[in-house]
Structures are given as C-alpha cells and as structure tokens.
Coordinates of C-alpha atoms in Angstrom, one line a residue:
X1 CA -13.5 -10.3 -24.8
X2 CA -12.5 -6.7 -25.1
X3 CA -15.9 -5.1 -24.3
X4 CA -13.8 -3.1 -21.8
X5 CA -10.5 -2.5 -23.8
X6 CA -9.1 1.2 -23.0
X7 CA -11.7 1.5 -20.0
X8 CA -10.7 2.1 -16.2
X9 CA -12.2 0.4 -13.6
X10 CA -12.3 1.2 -9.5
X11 CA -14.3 -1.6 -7.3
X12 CA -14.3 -1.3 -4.2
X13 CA -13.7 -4.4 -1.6
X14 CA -12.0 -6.2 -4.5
X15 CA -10.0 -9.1 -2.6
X16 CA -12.8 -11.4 -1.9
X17 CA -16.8 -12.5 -2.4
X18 CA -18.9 -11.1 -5.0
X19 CA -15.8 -7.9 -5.4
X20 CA -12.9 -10.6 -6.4
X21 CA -15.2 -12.1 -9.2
X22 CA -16.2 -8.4 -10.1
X23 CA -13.0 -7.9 -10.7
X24 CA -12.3 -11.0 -12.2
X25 CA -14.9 -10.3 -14.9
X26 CA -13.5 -6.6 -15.7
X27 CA -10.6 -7.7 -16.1
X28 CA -11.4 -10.8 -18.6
X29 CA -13.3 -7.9 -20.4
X30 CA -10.2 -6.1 -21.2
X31 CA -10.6 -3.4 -18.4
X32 CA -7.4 -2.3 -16.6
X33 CA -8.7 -2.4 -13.0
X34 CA -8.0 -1.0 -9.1
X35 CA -9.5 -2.3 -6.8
X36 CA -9.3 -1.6 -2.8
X37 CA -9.1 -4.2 0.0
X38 CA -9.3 -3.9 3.8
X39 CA -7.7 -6.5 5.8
X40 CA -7.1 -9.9 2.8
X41 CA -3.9 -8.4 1.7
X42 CA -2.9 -12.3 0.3
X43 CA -6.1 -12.4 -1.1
X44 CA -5.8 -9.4 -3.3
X45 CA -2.4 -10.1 -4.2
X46 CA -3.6 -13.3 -5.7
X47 CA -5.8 -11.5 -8.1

C-alpha cells in the first residue's frame, strides 16, 4: 500500500510492543520512518 508514499514518520519507543508494529505498519504504508528506542538496541536494529 502506498497510503503513506513521500510522508515522514517519527514514533517514539519504536523497538518493541505496540511502537515496533507502529512502525511496522508505516512502513508497509510506504512511509519512510525514525523511530527512537531506549535500551532494545537489537531489537530496533531488527526492524
């Protein structure tokens, strides 16, 4: 889906939980998105 296609996005707490599918879901949209994480560095770098 490109619902999102030339849009930013910023979430915050990205790496895990309900933030990780967040940005999940922004990113299957089209979005090109940041995200922050505070201490699951492995599990950001796995998004």
């Amino acid at each position: 889906m490109t619902l999102f296609r030339n849009k930013s996005v910023l979430v915050l707490g990205g790496s895990r939980g309900i933030g990780a599918a967040i940005v999940r879901r922004f990113s299957a949209d089209g979005a090109s998105v940041v995200f922050s994480y505070a201490g699951s560095r492995e599990a950001a770098e796995k998004l």
